[in-house]
Amino acid sequence: IVSAVIAYISTALAVFFQVALVAGAWERMEGGDPSIRTCIQAAVTRLPAILLWSLITATVGFVLRALANRVPFFERLAVILVGGAWAMSTFFMIPMIVAGNPGSFGSIRKSKNLFVSKWKNVVNTSIIVFAYTTAASLLVLLFVTIGFYLWNLENNHILGGLLISVGVLLLGALALVT
């Protein structure tokens, strides 16, 4: 209970100051001259939405952390993926609170739709690049591992050294391409 209360308070403080920051940026984009006072005042006027959003996000974060600490590796990976999906789906919640659209559950759907419409291709491309890079890295590490095996255990220094050299060059090329 104490951990949940602390998580809620720290989340509410973080969200409050995030709203203040976005409100200042919004004011600047509208041609105004934001100050710390106007940013804090803007956040104070949105306090009910901030507190509600903090409750939702702290609860989700608390549940995800509790699950991640109690489940085996593959389930923990699923929890991490769910947490990433939650973070992407709620990416635009702070700007939506600043814009005066604080209906949290409806706003989560709007935030998700906005994120998907603007960033879907970027996320998909990042996932594909990550998958290809991981597969290529594993293949290159296989070259290096076989090279070390041949070098140390089989006393085949020429072929082992060649495989290690090729592996190191391929890792360098992979790093450049990535």
PDB file of C-alpha atoms in Angstrom:
ATOM      1  CA  ILE A   1       0.000   0.000   0.000  1.00  0.00           C
ATOM      2  CA  VAL A   2       2.826   2.371   0.886  1.00  0.00           C
ATOM      3  CA  SER A   3       4.541   1.614  -2.424  1.00  0.00           C
ATOM      4  CA  ALA A   4       1.328   2.276  -4.335  1.00  0.00           C
ATOM      5  CA  VAL A   5       0.811   5.605  -2.562  1.00  0.00           C
ATOM      6  CA  ILE A   6       4.409   6.656  -3.214  1.00  0.00           C
ATOM      7  CA  ALA A   7       4.087   5.586  -6.852  1.00  0.00           C
ATOM      8  CA  TYR A   8       0.904   7.651  -7.219  1.00  0.00           C
ATOM      9  CA  ILE A   9       2.401  10.749  -5.607  1.00  0.00           C
ATOM     10  CA  SER A  10       5.595  10.594  -7.675  1.00  0.00           C
ATOM     11  CA  THR A  11       3.589   9.959 -10.850  1.00  0.00           C
ATOM     12  CA  ALA A  12       1.265  12.879 -10.072  1.00  0.00           C
ATOM     13  CA  LEU A  13       4.238  15.189  -9.536  1.00  0.00           C
ATOM     14  CA  ALA A  14       5.883  14.044 -12.766  1.00  0.00           C
ATOM     15  CA  VAL A  15       2.673  14.439 -14.766  1.00  0.00           C
ATOM     16  CA  PHE A  16       2.022  17.852 -13.195  1.00  0.00           C
ATOM     17  CA  PHE A  17       5.386  19.197 -14.320  1.00  0.00           C
ATOM     18  CA  GLN A  18       5.115  17.509 -17.724  1.00  0.00           C
ATOM     19  CA  VAL A  19       1.785  19.286 -18.234  1.00  0.00           C
ATOM     20  CA  ALA A  20       3.395  22.563 -17.132  1.00  0.00           C
ATOM     21  CA  LEU A  21       6.224  22.066 -19.632  1.00  0.00           C
ATOM     22  CA  VAL A  22       3.887  21.212 -22.507  1.00  0.00           C
ATOM     23  CA  ALA A  23       1.621  24.135 -21.565  1.00  0.00           C
ATOM     24  CA  GLY A  24       4.632  26.449 -21.807  1.00  0.00           C
ATOM     25  CA  ALA A  25       5.567  25.040 -25.195  1.00  0.00           C
ATOM     26  CA  TRP A  26       1.955  25.407 -26.324  1.00  0.00           C
ATOM     27  CA  GLU A  27       1.888  29.031 -25.152  1.00  0.00           C
ATOM     28  CA  ARG A  28       5.137  29.740 -27.009  1.00  0.00           C
ATOM     29  CA  MET A  29       3.778  28.167 -30.201  1.00  0.00           C
ATOM     30  CA  GLU A  30       0.712  30.410 -29.891  1.00  0.00           C
ATOM     31  CA  GLY A  31       3.008  33.448 -29.849  1.00  0.00           C
ATOM     32  CA  GLY A  32       2.942  34.034 -26.094  1.00  0.00           C
ATOM     33  CA  ASP A  33       5.797  34.512 -23.693  1.00  0.00           C
ATOM     34  CA  PRO A  34       5.534  31.710 -21.131  1.00  0.00           C
ATOM     35  CA  SER A  35       7.010  32.022 -17.672  1.00  0.00           C
ATOM     36  CA  ILE A  36       7.359  29.508 -14.891  1.00  0.00           C
ATOM     37  CA  ARG A  37       4.326  31.072 -13.215  1.00  0.00           C
ATOM     38  CA  THR A  38       2.080  30.783 -16.293  1.00  0.00           C
ATOM     39  CA  CYS A  39       3.186  27.194 -16.882  1.00  0.00           C
ATOM     40  CA  ILE A  40       2.458  26.211 -13.273  1.00  0.00           C
ATOM     41  CA  GLN A  41      -0.900  28.033 -13.408  1.00  0.00           C
ATOM     42  CA  ALA A  42      -1.802  26.146 -16.573  1.00  0.00           C
ATOM     43  CA  ALA A  43      -1.016  22.865 -14.836  1.00  0.00           C
ATOM     44  CA  VAL A  44      -3.024  23.857 -11.750  1.00  0.00           C
ATOM     45  CA  THR A  45      -6.095  24.566 -13.897  1.00  0.00           C
ATOM     46  CA  ARG A  46      -5.833  21.014 -15.235  1.00  0.00           C
ATOM     47  CA  LEU A  47      -5.302  19.411 -11.819  1.00  0.00           C
ATOM     48  CA  PRO A  48      -8.382  17.102 -11.896  1.00  0.00           C
ATOM     49  CA  ALA A  49      -7.290  15.631 -15.245  1.00  0.00           C
ATOM     50  CA  ILE A  50      -3.700  15.352 -13.998  1.00  0.00           C
ATOM     51  CA  LEU A  51      -4.758  13.500 -10.844  1.00  0.00           C
ATOM     52  CA  LEU A  52      -7.027  11.134 -12.773  1.00  0.00           C
ATOM     53  CA  TRP A  53      -4.378  10.411 -15.393  1.00  0.00           C
ATOM     54  CA  SER A  54      -1.769   9.901 -12.651  1.00  0.00           C
ATOM     55  CA  LEU A  55      -4.029   7.363 -10.957  1.00  0.00           C
ATOM     56  CA  ILE A  56      -4.489   5.427 -14.195  1.00  0.00           C
ATOM     57  CA  THR A  57      -0.838   5.444 -15.235  1.00  0.00           C
ATOM     58  CA  ALA A  58       0.470   4.702 -11.724  1.00  0.00           C
ATOM     59  CA  THR A  59      -1.913   1.760 -11.424  1.00  0.00           C
ATOM     60  CA  VAL A  60      -0.869   0.336 -14.782  1.00  0.00           C
ATOM     61  CA  GLY A  61       2.814   0.863 -13.968  1.00  0.00           C
ATOM     62  CA  PHE A  62       2.444  -0.690 -10.519  1.00  0.00           C
ATOM     63  CA  VAL A  63       0.663  -3.757 -11.929  1.00  0.00           C
ATOM     64  CA  LEU A  64       3.252  -4.193 -14.701  1.00  0.00           C
ATOM     65  CA  ARG A  65       6.151  -3.945 -12.232  1.00  0.00           C
ATOM     66  CA  ALA A  66       4.475  -6.403  -9.863  1.00  0.00           C
ATOM     67  CA  LEU A  67       3.966  -8.879 -12.706  1.00  0.00           C
ATOM     68  CA  ALA A  68       7.509  -8.445 -14.005  1.00  0.00           C
ATOM     69  CA  ASN A  69       8.938  -9.249 -10.578  1.00  0.00           C
ATOM     70  CA  ARG A  70       6.894 -12.419 -10.102  1.00  0.00           C
ATOM     71  CA  VAL A  71       6.888 -14.235 -13.430  1.00  0.00           C
ATOM     72  CA  PRO A  72       9.501 -16.305 -15.295  1.00  0.00           C
ATOM     73  CA  PHE A  73      11.565 -14.983 -18.188  1.00  0.00           C
ATOM     74  CA  PHE A  74       9.181 -15.370 -21.139  1.00  0.00           C
ATOM     75  CA  GLU A  75       6.230 -14.009 -19.214  1.00  0.00           C
ATOM     76  CA  ARG A  76       8.428 -11.120 -18.080  1.00  0.00           C
ATOM     77  CA  LEU A  77       9.213 -10.420 -21.729  1.00  0.00           C
ATOM     78  CA  ALA A  78       5.477 -10.313 -22.448  1.00  0.00           C
ATOM     79  CA  VAL A  79       5.026  -7.833 -19.579  1.00  0.00           C
ATOM     80  CA  ILE A  80       7.780  -5.653 -21.072  1.00  0.00           C
ATOM     81  CA  LEU A  81       6.080  -5.748 -24.470  1.00  0.00           C
ATOM     82  CA  VAL A  82       2.728  -4.841 -22.915  1.00  0.00           C
ATOM     83  CA  GLY A  83       4.438  -1.967 -21.089  1.00  0.00           C
ATOM     84  CA  GLY A  84       5.918  -0.760 -24.369  1.00  0.00           C
ATOM     85  CA  ALA A  85       2.523  -0.921 -26.049  1.00  0.00           C
ATOM     86  CA  TRP A  86       1.033   1.039 -23.130  1.00  0.00           C
ATOM     87  CA  ALA A  87       3.767   3.687 -23.420  1.00  0.00           C
ATOM     88  CA  MET A  88       3.196   4.057 -27.154  1.00  0.00           C
ATOM     89  CA  SER A  89      -0.585   4.134 -26.792  1.00  0.00           C
ATOM     90  CA  THR A  90      -0.463   6.876 -24.177  1.00  0.00           C
ATOM     91  CA  PHE A  91       2.335   8.910 -25.781  1.00  0.00           C
ATOM     92  CA  PHE A  92       0.090  11.908 -26.514  1.00  0.00           C
ATOM     93  CA  MET A  93      -1.847  11.971 -23.245  1.00  0.00           C
ATOM     94  CA  ILE A  94       0.023  14.929 -21.731  1.00  0.00           C
ATOM     95  CA  PRO A  95      -0.553  17.139 -24.796  1.00  0.00           C
ATOM     96  CA  MET A  96      -4.207  16.048 -24.787  1.00  0.00           C
ATOM     97  CA  ILE A  97      -4.544  17.124 -21.150  1.00  0.00           C
ATOM     98  CA  VAL A  98      -3.004  20.486 -22.027  1.00  0.00           C
ATOM     99  CA  ALA A  99      -5.334  20.853 -25.020  1.00  0.00           C
ATOM    100  CA  GLY A 100      -8.277  20.466 -22.659  1.00  0.00           C
ATOM    101  CA  ASN A 101      -9.316  16.980 -23.713  1.00  0.00           C
ATOM    102  CA  PRO A 102      -9.007  15.226 -20.348  1.00  0.00           C
ATOM    103  CA  GLY A 103     -11.515  12.345 -20.647  1.00  0.00           C
ATOM    104  CA  SER A 104      -8.894   9.754 -19.776  1.00  0.00           C
ATOM    105  CA  PHE A 105     -10.268   6.517 -21.195  1.00  0.00           C
ATOM    106  CA  GLY A 106     -11.515   8.113 -24.408  1.00  0.00           C
ATOM    107  CA  SER A 107      -8.279  10.080 -24.641  1.00  0.00           C
ATOM    108  CA  ILE A 108      -6.218   6.889 -24.385  1.00  0.00           C
ATOM    109  CA  ARG A 109      -7.991   5.626 -27.508  1.00  0.00           C
ATOM    110  CA  LYS A 110      -7.454   8.982 -29.237  1.00  0.00           C
ATOM    111  CA  SER A 111      -3.787   8.998 -28.195  1.00  0.00           C
ATOM    112  CA  LYS A 112      -3.323   5.465 -29.531  1.00  0.00           C
ATOM    113  CA  ASN A 113      -5.005   6.359 -32.822  1.00  0.00           C
ATOM    114  CA  LEU A 114      -2.907   9.500 -33.163  1.00  0.00           C
ATOM    115  CA  PHE A 115       0.278   7.571 -32.404  1.00  0.00           C
ATOM    116  CA  VAL A 116      -0.627   4.858 -34.919  1.00  0.00           C
ATOM    117  CA  SER A 117      -1.476   7.378 -37.626  1.00  0.00           C
ATOM    118  CA  LYS A 118       1.746   9.355 -37.155  1.00  0.00           C
ATOM    119  CA  TRP A 119       4.340   6.825 -35.957  1.00  0.00           C
ATOM    120  CA  LYS A 120       3.190   3.369 -37.090  1.00  0.00           C
ATOM    121  CA  ASN A 121       5.672   3.162 -39.976  1.00  0.00           C
ATOM    122  CA  VAL A 122       8.550   4.337 -37.802  1.00  0.00           C
ATOM    123  CA  VAL A 123       7.818   1.734 -35.120  1.00  0.00           C
ATOM    124  CA  ASN A 124       7.342  -1.053 -37.666  1.00  0.00           C
ATOM    125  CA  THR A 125      10.591  -0.152 -39.423  1.00  0.00           C
ATOM    126  CA  SER A 126      12.444  -0.038 -36.098  1.00  0.00           C
ATOM    127  CA  ILE A 127      11.161  -3.483 -35.162  1.00  0.00           C
ATOM    128  CA  ILE A 128      12.151  -4.914 -38.555  1.00  0.00           C
ATOM    129  CA  VAL A 129      15.630  -3.345 -38.394  1.00  0.00           C
ATOM    130  CA  PHE A 130      16.054  -4.673 -34.843  1.00  0.00           C
ATOM    131  CA  ALA A 131      15.061  -8.196 -35.921  1.00  0.00           C
ATOM    132  CA  TYR A 132      17.419  -8.223 -38.914  1.00  0.00           C
ATOM    133  CA  THR A 133      20.260  -6.730 -36.881  1.00  0.00           C
ATOM    134  CA  THR A 134      19.789  -9.309 -34.140  1.00  0.00           C
ATOM    135  CA  ALA A 135      19.739 -12.195 -36.638  1.00  0.00           C
ATOM    136  CA  ALA A 136      22.831 -10.861 -38.425  1.00  0.00           C
ATOM    137  CA  SER A 137      24.637 -10.330 -35.115  1.00  0.00           C
ATOM    138  CA  LEU A 138      23.934 -13.896 -34.046  1.00  0.00           C
ATOM    139  CA  LEU A 139      25.276 -15.177 -37.360  1.00  0.00           C
ATOM    140  CA  VAL A 140      28.427 -13.089 -37.000  1.00  0.00           C
ATOM    141  CA  LEU A 141      28.894 -14.259 -33.402  1.00  0.00           C
ATOM    142  CA  LEU A 142      28.640 -17.819 -34.673  1.00  0.00           C
ATOM    143  CA  PHE A 143      31.598 -17.094 -37.021  1.00  0.00           C
ATOM    144  CA  VAL A 144      33.620 -15.678 -34.139  1.00  0.00           C
ATOM    145  CA  THR A 145      32.724 -18.536 -31.795  1.00  0.00           C
ATOM    146  CA  ILE A 146      33.720 -21.173 -34.364  1.00  0.00           C
ATOM    147  CA  GLY A 147      36.908 -19.192 -34.996  1.00  0.00           C
ATOM    148  CA  PHE A 148      37.833 -19.233 -31.314  1.00  0.00           C
ATOM    149  CA  TYR A 149      36.982 -22.930 -31.106  1.00  0.00           C
ATOM    150  CA  LEU A 150      39.251 -23.717 -34.043  1.00  0.00           C
ATOM    151  CA  TRP A 151      41.998 -21.438 -32.739  1.00  0.00           C
ATOM    152  CA  ASN A 152      42.061 -22.776 -29.173  1.00  0.00           C
ATOM    153  CA  LEU A 153      40.859 -26.360 -29.233  1.00  0.00           C
ATOM    154  CA  GLU A 154      41.742 -27.601 -32.692  1.00  0.00           C
ATOM    155  CA  ASN A 155      45.052 -25.704 -33.034  1.00  0.00           C
ATOM    156  CA  ASN A 156      43.919 -24.562 -36.452  1.00  0.00           C
ATOM    157  CA  HIS A 157      45.238 -21.024 -36.189  1.00  0.00           C
ATOM    158  CA  ILE A 158      44.859 -20.100 -39.855  1.00  0.00           C
ATOM    159  CA  LEU A 159      41.189 -21.014 -40.267  1.00  0.00           C
ATOM    160  CA  GLY A 160      40.343 -19.857 -36.710  1.00  0.00           C
ATOM    161  CA  GLY A 161      42.087 -16.522 -37.219  1.00  0.00           C
ATOM    162  CA  LEU A 162      40.371 -16.094 -40.593  1.00  0.00           C
ATOM    163  CA  LEU A 163      36.921 -16.715 -39.097  1.00  0.00           C
ATOM    164  CA  ILE A 164      37.627 -14.366 -36.186  1.00  0.00           C
ATOM    165  CA  SER A 165      38.864 -11.658 -38.572  1.00  0.00           C
ATOM    166  CA  VAL A 166      35.866 -12.044 -40.861  1.00  0.00           C
ATOM    167  CA  GLY A 167      33.555 -11.947 -37.836  1.00  0.00           C
ATOM    168  CA  VAL A 168      35.122  -8.746 -36.505  1.00  0.00           C
ATOM    169  CA  LEU A 169      34.925  -7.108 -39.947  1.00  0.00           C
ATOM    170  CA  LEU A 170      31.299  -8.173 -40.318  1.00  0.00           C
ATOM    171  CA  LEU A 171      30.464  -6.775 -36.865  1.00  0.00           C
ATOM    172  CA  GLY A 172      32.043  -3.471 -37.883  1.00  0.00           C
ATOM    173  CA  ALA A 173      30.103  -3.443 -41.150  1.00  0.00           C
ATOM    174  CA  LEU A 174      26.899  -4.307 -39.285  1.00  0.00           C
ATOM    175  CA  ALA A 175      27.499  -1.459 -36.844  1.00  0.00           C
ATOM    176  CA  LEU A 176      28.009   0.951 -39.744  1.00  0.00           C
ATOM    177  CA  VAL A 177      24.881  -0.200 -41.576  1.00  0.00           C
ATOM    178  CA  THR A 178      22.758  -0.161 -38.445  1.00  0.00           C
TER     179      THR A 178
END
